Structures are given as structure tokens and as C-alpha cells.
């Protein structure tokens, strides 16, 4: 019986491979060799880990997933394999198919928190699926399918007619917290869901995308009408207890994910752009109780996000100075390359 199950899984995976190859066919690199070289010189160590230079030089599943994704977008299989090798050896150490989220070079053991971060797992699975199609690698497709299936099994719940993506396998559900379920809307990587549906077919992927887009639209806190990083959806959505009630470093990437996936109405993108932009064009993080500015985000990797949202919504084109990539810190540099990759794929046009 086991042999037949394995054969069936192989057939499904081969079918998915054909579809992914079709999606990837003819796609030139959208991250230039020069930009990728600068990025990896700044953040990729020889062992394959992406270093979060703004967070004590730790590594985490999010960073590994981003690194793998950018390696695909730069069409560099050698660097992809290096990052994937570290990821599967050092982070895929849980017994449920998900990744431990945090790896610290200063500690023994290096994994200091065995819980997963669902966005990291999505990024890793998505990058593997894209790599499978781009380089015709069945092993990448199988690895993507395994992680994608684990995401559905361990982090997706249905409550009150809604499909929710939990930020981790433990700690955020209604049995874990008085205000649970708690979600993080920046974990909704919308463009990944149709691709993950190819390797691990399930109607849940579309439900996650549809309900997630509706959630982002409904999360409009303070006069700035912005989503919080962490939101309780137990009853009426509100910033979750125990977390700063802020539009913070997590949420700043929400417009980027919407724009890249061409998801969300022009009105939603315009609202997010307006809410997160300061008078001088910089982005900001905000206290969602008072509306006060917390941090001014002047790095080009942050400033390009509201500019991209505005462009996709039908507004202004991207300022020329934001189209030049020079690495700064890990996180804004990553977001910057993802924004520039989208522009390259769309011939420099947003609409």
C-alpha cells in the first residue's frame, strides 16, 4: 500500500512540476547579477545563512526564505542550493515539517526558539516551488510540497466562516490566548498561495488568500487607517494584547505583498500608501492608539513600498532615486530588491 501511495504522490508532484515549469517558462532574471552580488556580499555568509544585520546577526526562517526567493529571482542556482542546504540542515529540525524560526550564532545550540514562523515557512516553500519550475528539479518540488502540506495542517484554522493563517503552530490560537486567534497580516504572502496550491493542492489556499485580503481591508486602526502587526480576531478585530499596538516593521511590507500579487483594490493600496507615508516621502511606523509617529523609515527599501503602492494604484511612477539598489540593513534591503524585481518583471511599469 505504501508503494502505491508513494507512486501517487510522485504523479501529483510531476503534474505540479509541469504547471510550475509553465509558470516559470521564459522568465528572465528580475534581480540583476550586480544587485544580487551586492546583496549576498552584505548578508550571505559562506555557510549559507542569511544574516539579519539589524537584529544581532541572527538568522531566521524568514531570512532564509527571502534569500532563497531572491536567488531564484536572480537565476542563481548555486547560491539557492547553498541557502537551502543551511535551511534544511539547521532549521528543519522540528518533527512536523515546519522550520524552527530562530538561529543564533552566539549560542549552543544555535536554535534558540523551536517554534516556527509561518511566513518563513511560506517563503521557503514558495522559493522551492519556483526553483523546481525554473531549474526543473523534482527534489525541490517534493520539498516544497512537504512544507506546504505542513503549513496547512499546523497553521491554518477555520473559525466563524473565515480561514485564518496563524503566525505559528503554537501560541496564537483560541486555546493559547484569551484574545485568540491572533493573526499577523504581514504573513500573507499573496503571490505564493496559487503556486503552493500546485504542489499541495487544497481549496484552503484560495480561502487563505480571499479571507486574508478581506482582513487586510478591514484592519484599519487609528486615524491613519492602518493594520496592526498583531491583530486579535476573536470578536471585532483589534490590536492584540501583549504586543505594541502599532503599524510596525512587520506591517510595512503588506503593501509590497499586495502590489506584487496585484491583489487588493486601488483604493486599499492608496489608503495604505497615505497612512504610512510622512510629509517628506519617508515611510513610518505608528502608534495605532494615538496615531503618533514611532520611527521614521528613510531607507530606500522602506520608502519604495508606499511609492510602489501608489504606482500600482494608478498614481505616480517610482522616483528614479529609489530604483538604485545599494545594500544597507538586511530587512529594508530585502524589501527593496523585491520591489525592484516586481518593476523589472513589469517592464518598469506598475499598472
XYZ file of N, CA and C in Angstrom, residues 24-272:
747
model
N 7.064 29.304 -14.962
C 8.426 29.848 -14.950
C 9.010 30.033 -16.340
N 8.402 29.410 -17.357
C 8.986 29.409 -18.696
C 9.195 30.828 -19.217
N 10.386 31.047 -19.737
C 10.670 32.309 -20.391
C 10.928 33.474 -19.457
N 11.000 33.215 -18.168
C 11.208 34.317 -17.238
C 12.697 34.590 -17.080
N 13.106 35.750 -17.489
C 14.491 36.159 -17.273
C 14.661 36.592 -15.826
N 15.912 36.662 -15.408
C 16.201 37.117 -14.048
C 15.654 38.527 -13.854
N 14.966 38.731 -12.746
C 14.428 40.056 -12.453
C 15.216 40.775 -11.367
N 16.209 40.100 -10.799
C 17.195 40.735 -9.921
C 18.526 40.651 -10.650
N 19.143 41.780 -10.899
C 20.353 41.807 -11.716
C 21.512 41.109 -11.012
N 22.471 40.574 -11.773
C 23.656 39.975 -11.151
C 24.378 40.948 -10.216
N 24.403 42.218 -10.584
C 25.090 43.203 -9.752
C 24.367 43.407 -8.419
N 23.043 43.492 -8.480
C 22.276 43.685 -7.254
C 22.372 42.458 -6.356
N 22.250 41.272 -6.939
C 22.341 40.054 -6.138
C 23.733 39.906 -5.531
N 24.757 40.220 -6.290
C 26.120 40.139 -5.763
C 26.303 41.077 -4.576
N 25.775 42.291 -4.693
C 25.880 43.247 -3.583
C 25.106 42.748 -2.371
N 23.932 42.173 -2.608
C 23.110 41.662 -1.505
C 23.820 40.514 -0.792
N 24.300 39.556 -1.541
C 24.895 38.388 -0.884
C 26.241 38.738 -0.234
N 26.967 39.695 -0.796
C 28.193 40.137 -0.133
C 27.891 40.738 1.236
N 26.731 41.376 1.347
C 26.370 42.032 2.601
C 25.737 41.077 3.610
N 24.988 40.056 3.130
C 24.131 39.305 4.057
C 24.266 37.790 4.004
N 24.934 37.225 3.022
C 25.042 35.774 2.906
C 26.421 35.313 3.338
N 26.459 34.475 4.381
C 27.768 34.001 4.833
C 28.152 32.726 4.061
N 29.425 32.306 4.119
C 29.863 31.166 3.297
C 29.141 29.863 3.614
N 28.529 29.773 4.810
C 27.836 28.552 5.174
C 26.403 28.490 4.684
N 25.900 29.581 4.081
C 24.557 29.554 3.516
C 23.499 30.215 4.366
N 23.881 30.908 5.414
C 22.859 31.573 6.217
C 22.769 33.049 5.858
N 21.552 33.558 5.825
C 21.303 34.978 5.619
C 21.368 35.654 6.989
N 22.191 36.681 7.096
C 22.457 37.338 8.374
C 21.575 38.571 8.513
N 20.818 38.612 9.592
C 19.983 39.778 9.888
C 20.844 40.799 10.610
N 21.394 41.722 9.837
C 22.359 42.677 10.381
C 21.724 43.718 11.286
N 20.410 43.805 11.283
C 19.735 44.741 12.175
C 19.208 44.084 13.431
N 19.520 42.799 13.632
C 18.933 42.040 14.734
C 19.969 41.090 15.332
N 21.114 41.643 15.704
C 22.136 40.863 16.389
C 22.797 39.803 15.534
N 22.724 39.934 14.210
C 23.342 38.993 13.275
C 22.806 37.570 13.403
N 21.561 37.433 13.878
C 20.942 36.122 13.897
C 20.496 35.753 12.484
N 20.076 34.514 12.334
C 19.396 34.080 11.118
C 18.044 33.527 11.513
N 17.123 33.505 10.559
C 15.785 33.024 10.860
C 15.146 32.495 9.588
N 14.044 31.784 9.769
C 13.401 31.148 8.620
C 12.949 32.175 7.591
N 12.501 33.322 8.054
C 12.114 34.388 7.117
C 13.282 34.766 6.226
N 14.438 35.023 6.824
C 15.604 35.436 6.050
C 16.065 34.367 5.084
N 16.029 33.107 5.524
C 16.426 32.020 4.625
C 15.461 31.927 3.450
N 14.170 32.081 3.740
C 13.199 32.049 2.658
C 13.362 33.207 1.690
N 13.578 34.396 2.233
C 13.823 35.546 1.363
C 15.068 35.324 0.504
N 16.136 34.824 1.135
C 17.365 34.598 0.389
C 17.179 33.603 -0.739
N 16.453 32.507 -0.457
C 16.181 31.517 -1.497
C 15.356 32.128 -2.618
N 14.351 32.911 -2.250
C 13.493 33.560 -3.250
C 14.311 34.496 -4.129
N 15.149 35.329 -3.529
C 15.948 36.264 -4.311
C 16.965 35.536 -5.190
N 17.474 34.393 -4.722
C 18.388 33.613 -5.557
C 17.674 33.090 -6.796
N 16.401 32.691 -6.648
C 15.609 32.284 -7.814
C 15.412 33.479 -8.744
N 15.054 34.631 -8.166
C 14.798 35.815 -8.994
C 16.061 36.297 -9.705
N 17.226 35.954 -9.160
C 18.482 36.308 -9.831
C 18.997 35.162 -10.698
N 18.249 34.048 -10.737
C 18.589 32.868 -11.543
C 19.960 32.314 -11.179
N 20.194 32.184 -9.868
C 21.488 31.691 -9.391
C 21.261 30.417 -8.586
N 21.373 29.276 -9.253
C 21.069 28.007 -8.598
C 22.121 27.633 -7.556
N 23.369 28.014 -7.776
C 24.414 27.668 -6.810
C 24.155 28.347 -5.467
N 23.806 29.618 -5.500
C 23.517 30.322 -4.253
C 22.217 29.815 -3.630
N 21.233 29.496 -4.468
C 19.994 28.922 -3.943
C 20.288 27.646 -3.174
N 21.062 26.766 -3.761
C 21.358 25.482 -3.119
C 22.136 25.677 -1.826
N 23.033 26.659 -1.797
C 23.787 26.954 -0.569
C 22.843 27.373 0.557
N 21.926 28.280 0.254
C 20.998 28.770 1.282
C 20.030 27.666 1.696
N 19.545 26.898 0.742
C 18.634 25.798 1.039
C 19.329 24.728 1.885
N 20.593 24.451 1.618
C 21.319 23.454 2.390
C 21.392 23.841 3.866
N 21.721 25.104 4.146
C 21.742 25.560 5.543
C 20.347 25.458 6.143
N 19.349 25.859 5.385
C 17.980 25.898 5.897
C 17.501 24.506 6.298
N 17.681 23.538 5.418
C 17.158 22.204 5.738
C 17.990 21.510 6.810
N 19.271 21.854 6.907
C 20.123 21.221 7.916
C 19.930 21.840 9.285
N 19.831 23.159 9.356
C 19.848 23.861 10.634
C 18.470 24.250 11.155
N 17.491 24.444 10.265
C 16.184 24.932 10.708
C 15.068 23.900 10.589
N 15.158 22.992 9.636
C 14.113 21.975 9.501
C 14.377 20.842 10.499
N 14.282 21.194 11.765
C 14.619 20.264 12.843
C 13.405 19.923 13.705
N 12.244 20.457 13.368
C 11.022 20.097 14.067
C 10.515 18.748 13.549
N 9.573 18.175 14.286
C 9.054 16.873 13.888
C 7.764 16.967 13.078
N 7.384 18.196 12.671
C 6.123 18.365 11.945
C 6.297 18.909 10.539
N 7.537 19.027 10.061
C 7.781 19.508 8.705
C 7.946 21.004 8.569
N 7.775 21.749 9.678
C 7.984 23.192 9.664
C 9.376 23.528 10.188
N 9.770 24.785 10.023
C 11.116 25.220 10.396
C 11.127 25.888 11.768
N 12.157 25.622 12.542
C 12.421 26.457 13.707
C 12.751 27.850 13.210
N 12.248 28.866 13.905
C 12.322 30.197 13.295
C 13.620 30.939 13.585
N 14.327 30.610 14.682
C 15.442 31.459 15.110
C 16.718 30.654 15.310
N 17.810 31.166 14.720
C 19.136 30.554 14.801
C 20.130 31.642 15.187
N 20.829 31.430 16.318
C 21.719 32.457 16.864
C 23.154 31.947 16.877
N 24.074 32.641 16.191
C 25.464 32.158 16.142
C 26.174 32.208 17.485
N 25.612 32.940 18.453
C 26.301 33.139 19.741
C 25.951 32.081 20.773
N 25.014 31.201 20.468
C 24.536 30.244 21.463
C 24.796 28.808 21.019
N 24.769 27.905 21.978
C 24.808 26.467 21.735
C 23.690 25.828 22.536
N 22.739 25.162 21.930
C 22.587 25.015 20.477
C 22.193 26.326 19.817
N 22.379 26.382 18.511
C 22.107 27.627 17.793
C 20.615 27.941 17.696
N 19.787 26.921 17.620
C 18.336 27.158 17.572
C 17.871 27.509 18.973
N 17.443 28.739 19.151
C 17.059 29.233 20.478
C 15.550 29.300 20.664
N 14.778 29.080 19.606
C 13.321 29.018 19.715
C 12.841 28.029 18.671
N 12.307 26.904 19.127
C 11.925 25.828 18.221
C 10.590 26.092 17.544
N 9.822 27.082 18.032
C 8.555 27.392 17.369
C 8.829 27.859 15.937
N 7.843 27.677 15.086
C 8.007 28.139 13.705
C 7.506 29.566 13.561
N 7.805 30.168 12.433
C 7.189 31.427 11.998
C 6.581 31.128 10.637
N 5.270 31.233 10.533
C 4.583 30.735 9.343
C 5.001 31.469 8.081
N 5.326 32.753 8.179
C 5.763 33.449 6.961
C 7.084 32.888 6.463
N 7.977 32.515 7.391
C 9.231 31.894 6.975
C 8.996 30.599 6.232
N 8.082 29.785 6.736
C 7.777 28.523 6.067
C 7.155 28.760 4.695
N 6.272 29.749 4.593
C 5.673 30.066 3.292
C 6.747 30.505 2.305
N 7.642 31.375 2.747
C 8.707 31.857 1.866
C 9.598 30.715 1.387
N 9.952 29.810 2.292
C 10.806 28.685 1.919
C 10.093 27.785 0.920
N 8.833 27.433 1.220
C 8.080 26.557 0.320
C 7.870 27.208 -1.041
N 7.567 28.505 -1.050
C 7.352 29.230 -2.304
C 8.625 29.266 -3.136
N 9.740 29.589 -2.498
C 11.011 29.636 -3.215
C 11.361 28.265 -3.792
N 11.122 27.206 -3.033
C 11.394 25.856 -3.529
C 10.524 25.533 -4.738
N 9.246 25.921 -4.688
C 8.359 25.656 -5.818
C 8.811 26.407 -7.065
N 9.173 27.668 -6.901
C 9.659 28.437 -8.043
C 10.956 27.841 -8.594
N 11.834 27.430 -7.690
C 13.101 26.830 -8.106
C 12.864 25.524 -8.853
N 11.880 24.740 -8.410
C 11.560 23.482 -9.087
C 11.191 23.725 -10.539
N 10.386 24.754 -10.775
C 9.996 25.065 -12.136
C 11.112 25.696 -12.946
N 11.848 26.590 -12.310
C 12.877 27.322 -13.039
C 14.025 26.423 -13.474
N 14.387 25.462 -12.614
C 15.536 24.615 -12.897
C 15.162 23.150 -13.074
N 13.859 22.879 -13.194
C 13.361 21.523 -13.456
C 13.902 20.527 -12.429
N 13.663 20.826 -11.161
C 14.174 19.999 -10.067
C 13.013 19.365 -9.296
N 12.837 18.083 -9.497
C 11.785 17.357 -8.800
C 11.995 17.361 -7.290
N 13.257 17.309 -6.835
C 13.515 17.280 -5.392
C 13.050 18.575 -4.732
N 13.192 19.701 -5.411
C 12.700 20.960 -4.853
C 11.168 20.951 -4.773
N 10.516 20.403 -5.797
C 9.055 20.335 -5.777
C 8.565 19.474 -4.621
N 9.224 18.358 -4.383
C 8.820 17.470 -3.291
C 9.034 18.141 -1.934
N 10.144 18.850 -1.780
C 10.401 19.553 -0.516
C 9.376 20.656 -0.297
N 9.036 21.379 -1.364
C 8.021 22.424 -1.261
C 6.691 21.834 -0.854
N 6.306 20.713 -1.476
C 5.026 20.083 -1.170
C 4.950 19.661 0.286
N 6.040 19.133 0.820
C 6.048 18.683 2.214
C 5.851 19.851 3.172
N 6.550 20.964 2.918
C 6.414 22.126 3.804
C 5.035 22.752 3.647
N 4.561 22.869 2.415
C 3.239 23.457 2.180
C 2.148 22.647 2.864
N 2.245 21.341 2.801
C 1.256 20.494 3.470
C 1.296 20.688 4.974
N 2.494 20.838 5.530
C 2.625 21.064 6.969
C 2.036 22.411 7.370
N 2.203 23.414 6.530
C 1.600 24.728 6.809
C 0.088 24.589 6.932
N -0.522 23.909 5.971
C -1.980 23.737 6.003
C -2.421 22.968 7.242
N -1.674 21.948 7.593
C -2.064 21.079 8.703
C -1.906 21.757 10.051
N -0.833 22.564 10.208
C -0.463 23.049 11.539
C -0.805 24.509 11.798
N -1.018 25.315 10.762
C -1.155 26.756 10.998
C -2.410 27.379 10.401
N -3.239 26.598 9.755
C -4.468 27.134 9.143
C -5.670 26.636 9.937
N -6.507 27.584 10.352
C -7.714 27.236 11.104
C -8.910 27.927 10.463
N -10.059 27.336 10.652
C -11.303 27.933 10.173
C -12.168 28.267 11.377
N -12.578 29.510 11.432
C -13.329 29.987 12.592
C -14.339 31.031 12.138
N -15.590 30.839 12.515
C -16.618 31.812 12.180
C -16.792 32.031 10.697
N -16.610 30.974 9.919
C -16.748 31.104 8.478
C -15.547 31.699 7.782
N -14.471 31.946 8.517
C -13.254 32.532 7.936
C -12.110 31.529 8.011
N -11.217 31.622 7.049
C -9.996 30.822 7.059
C -8.855 31.723 7.511
N -8.196 31.330 8.602
C -7.167 32.156 9.220
C -5.809 31.472 9.124
N -4.795 32.264 8.842
C -3.409 31.805 8.860
C -2.795 32.242 10.180
N -2.491 31.274 11.052
C -1.884 31.618 12.337
C -0.399 31.903 12.159
N 0.164 32.798 12.961
C 1.578 33.156 12.808
C 2.548 32.035 13.159
N 2.083 31.031 13.895
C 2.931 29.907 14.283
C 2.037 28.738 14.647
N 2.638 27.574 14.751
C 1.876 26.384 15.088
C 1.374 26.411 16.520
N 2.035 27.151 17.377
C 1.579 27.265 18.764
C 1.707 28.705 19.225
N 0.824 29.079 20.157
C 0.917 30.388 20.793
C -0.094 31.419 20.350
N -0.869 31.154 19.277
C -1.725 32.195 18.726
C -3.180 31.780 18.544
N -3.506 30.542 18.807
C -4.860 30.068 18.624
C -5.774 30.426 19.777
N -7.043 30.098 19.634
C -8.005 30.450 20.683
C -7.790 29.634 21.946
N -7.116 28.498 21.855
C -6.776 27.731 23.050
C -5.485 28.213 23.703
N -4.742 29.059 23.006
C -3.443 29.537 23.508
C -3.535 30.882 24.214
N -4.516 31.710 23.818
C -4.597 33.079 24.311
C -6.057 33.448 24.580
N -6.252 34.318 25.557
C -7.607 34.789 25.850
C -8.192 35.549 24.672
N -7.336 36.264 23.917
C -7.839 37.032 22.772
C -7.577 36.320 21.449
N -7.262 35.028 21.502
C -7.018 34.283 20.285
C -8.302 33.956 19.536
N -8.200 33.731 18.248
C -6.988 33.700 17.440
C -6.389 35.098 17.212
N -5.065 35.114 17.120
C -4.320 36.316 16.758
C -3.628 36.049 15.428
N -3.707 37.020 14.526
C -3.068 36.891 13.220
C -2.077 38.031 13.008
N -1.188 37.804 12.072
C -0.251 38.842 11.634
C -0.478 39.036 10.133
N -1.123 40.127 9.721
C -1.480 40.271 8.303
C -0.281 40.359 7.368
N 0.910 40.670 7.901
C 2.088 40.726 7.034
C 2.617 39.338 6.689
N 2.040 38.287 7.278
C 2.439 36.922 6.942
C 1.702 36.415 5.699
N 0.783 37.206 5.172
C 0.001 36.827 3.998
C 0.779 37.177 2.728
N 1.524 36.225 2.230
C 2.340 36.422 1.026
C 1.488 35.963 -0.155
N 0.678 36.866 -0.667
C -0.426 36.500 -1.542
C 0.021 35.801 -2.814
N 1.126 36.214 -3.399
C 1.526 35.595 -4.654
C 1.954 34.148 -4.475
N 2.291 33.750 -3.248
C 2.747 32.384 -3.012
C 1.611 31.375 -3.039
N 0.406 31.784 -2.679
C -0.658 30.810 -2.437
C -1.078 30.044 -3.695
N -1.242 30.690 -4.858
C -1.585 29.904 -6.052
C -0.489 28.908 -6.439
N 0.771 29.266 -6.202
C 1.874 28.365 -6.534
C 1.920 27.196 -5.556
N 1.714 27.456 -4.268
C 1.699 26.371 -3.293
C 0.519 25.431 -3.543
N -0.548 25.954 -4.112
C -1.680 25.105 -4.459
C -1.321 24.101 -5.554
N -0.302 24.392 -6.348
C 0.140 23.447 -7.372
C 0.887 22.270 -6.762
N 1.676 22.518 -5.718
C 2.473 21.437 -5.126
C 1.719 20.710 -4.017
N 0.790 21.391 -3.357
C -0.006 20.789 -2.284
C -1.452 21.229 -2.474
N -2.151 20.666 -3.458
C -3.478 21.170 -3.819
C -4.474 21.116 -2.663
N -5.154 22.244 -2.455
C -6.170 22.339 -1.411
C -6.982 23.602 -1.636
N -8.298 23.537 -1.424
C -9.097 24.768 -1.513
C -8.756 25.775 -0.427
N -7.993 25.345 0.576
C -7.629 26.268 1.655
C -6.745 27.409 1.170
N -5.938 27.173 0.140
C -5.036 28.239 -0.313
C -5.839 29.434 -0.830
N -6.860 29.168 -1.637
C -7.687 30.270 -2.130
C -8.448 30.925 -0.984
N -8.895 30.121 -0.040
C -9.604 30.677 1.107
C -8.688 31.576 1.939
N -7.442 31.150 2.130
C -6.482 31.990 2.852
C -6.301 33.320 2.139
N -6.136 33.256 0.816
C -5.911 34.477 0.039
C -7.129 35.394 0.078
N -8.309 34.831 -0.147
C -9.519 35.658 -0.202
C -9.842 36.252 1.165
N -9.829 35.408 2.188
C -10.136 35.914 3.526
C -9.029 36.824 4.036
N -7.790 36.532 3.656
C -6.678 37.388 4.075
C -6.771 38.781 3.476
N -7.125 38.860 2.198
C -7.282 40.177 1.573
C -8.413 40.953 2.236
N -9.493 40.244 2.585
C -10.605 40.908 3.277
C -10.175 41.390 4.653
N -9.351 40.599 5.339
C -8.854 41.006 6.650
C -8.010 42.273 6.548
N -7.096 42.296 5.600
C -6.239 43.481 5.451
C -7.099 44.713 5.210
N -8.127 44.561 4.391
C -9.015 45.691 4.140
C -9.772 46.136 5.368
N -10.091 45.185 6.252
C -10.876 45.508 7.446
C -10.028 46.037 8.597
N -8.729 45.759 8.575
C -7.851 46.199 9.659
C -7.444 47.654 9.399
N -8.207 48.566 9.917
C -7.986 49.995 9.655
C -8.054 50.736 10.986
N -6.929 50.763 11.700
C -6.891 51.292 13.055
C -6.341 52.718 13.080
N -6.829 53.494 14.005
C -6.465 54.894 14.237
C -6.906 55.760 13.064
N -6.641 57.031 13.155
C -6.999 57.938 12.057
C -6.221 57.630 10.788
N -5.117 56.908 10.917
C -4.315 56.576 9.741
C -4.866 55.379 8.970
N -5.816 54.663 9.548
C -6.485 53.554 8.870
C -5.482 52.492 8.413
N -4.633 52.076 9.347
C -3.581 51.121 9.044
C -3.793 49.824 9.820
N -3.304 48.697 9.291
C -3.356 47.439 10.033
C -2.285 47.405 11.115
N -2.554 46.681 12.181
C -1.555 46.451 13.221
C -0.706 45.237 12.849
N 0.481 45.168 13.444
C 1.325 43.993 13.237
C 0.623 42.727 13.720
N -0.007 42.805 14.886
C -0.636 41.645 15.512
C -2.077 42.002 15.844
N -3.014 41.205 15.342
C -4.436 41.548 15.439
C -5.211 40.380 16.049
N -5.968 40.679 17.093
C -6.909 39.706 17.640
C -8.171 39.716 16.789
N -8.600 38.518 16.370
C -9.830 38.405 15.590
C -10.857 37.555 16.345
N -10.725 37.530 17.664
C -11.678 36.765 18.470
C -13.091 37.306 18.295
N -13.213 38.620 18.335
C -14.501 39.279 18.089
C -14.247 40.354 17.037
N -14.536 41.583 17.361
C -14.192 42.665 16.444
C -12.676 42.805 16.390
N -12.074 42.893 15.198
C -10.615 42.986 15.121
C -10.075 44.172 15.909
N -8.988 43.915 16.639
C -8.322 44.958 17.408
C -6.869 44.548 17.628
N -5.973 45.521 17.850
C -4.591 45.159 18.140
C -4.525 44.166 19.302
N -3.706 43.145 19.154
C -3.660 42.050 20.115
C -2.990 42.469 21.415
N -3.467 41.912 22.494
C -2.888 42.178 23.806
C -1.468 41.627 23.872
N -0.619 42.346 24.610
C 0.744 41.883 24.804
C 1.720 42.288 23.719
N 1.229 42.917 22.679
C 2.069 43.436 21.607
C 1.864 44.948 21.517
N 2.888 45.695 21.110
C 2.669 47.129 20.900
C 1.554 47.338 19.874
N 0.603 48.224 20.150
C -0.487 48.477 19.198
C 0.011 49.378 18.072
N 0.745 48.787 17.137
C 1.442 49.616 16.158
C 1.370 49.046 14.757
N 1.434 49.943 13.810
C 1.796 49.622 12.433
C 3.309 49.678 12.433
N 3.936 48.489 12.501
C 5.365 48.431 12.755
C 6.153 47.837 11.606
N 7.316 47.293 11.960
C 8.226 46.780 10.941
C 7.686 45.545 10.237
N 6.786 44.809 10.900
C 6.106 43.726 10.202
C 5.186 44.280 9.123
N 4.306 45.166 9.523
C 3.214 45.597 8.642
C 3.677 46.443 7.464
N 4.858 47.038 7.532
C 5.287 47.890 6.418
C 5.357 47.126 5.097
N 5.497 45.803 5.149
C 5.615 45.035 3.898
C 4.277 44.626 3.308
N 3.183 44.887 4.010
C 1.869 44.483 3.495
C 1.585 45.095 2.119
N 1.779 46.409 1.908
C 1.532 46.950 0.561
C 2.429 46.335 -0.506
N 3.652 45.951 -0.138
C 4.547 45.302 -1.092
C 3.969 43.969 -1.547
N 3.503 43.163 -0.598
C 2.931 41.868 -0.956
C 1.658 42.027 -1.785
N 0.822 42.993 -1.428
C -0.381 43.239 -2.221
C -0.022 43.667 -3.639
N 0.939 44.584 -3.750
C 1.313 45.097 -5.070
C 1.921 44.002 -5.937
N 2.837 43.215 -5.364
C 3.487 42.163 -6.147
C 2.477 41.145 -6.654
N 1.474 40.841 -5.839
C 0.464 39.861 -6.231
C -0.673 40.481 -7.032
N -0.650 41.802 -7.183
C -1.744 42.523 -7.839
C -3.077 42.157 -7.186
N -3.045 42.200 -5.862
C -4.194 41.868 -5.027
C -4.620 43.120 -4.272
N -5.899 43.252 -4.055
C -6.392 44.429 -3.337
C -6.767 45.533 -4.305
N -7.740 46.301 -3.924
C -8.246 47.363 -4.789
C -7.285 48.549 -4.819
N -7.373 49.375 -5.864
C -6.590 50.616 -5.865
C -6.882 51.479 -4.646
N -8.135 51.441 -4.179
C -8.498 52.244 -3.004
C -7.768 51.755 -1.759
N -7.629 50.424 -1.598
C -6.905 49.885 -0.447
C -5.432 50.268 -0.515
N -4.819 50.111 -1.677
C -3.407 50.470 -1.815
C -3.198 51.960 -1.562
N -4.109 52.783 -2.068
C -3.995 54.222 -1.849
C -4.141 54.564 -0.370
N -5.049 53.873 0.313
C -5.233 54.116 1.744
C -3.984 53.737 2.540
N -3.393 52.593 2.215
C -2.178 52.165 2.919
C -1.019 53.113 2.624
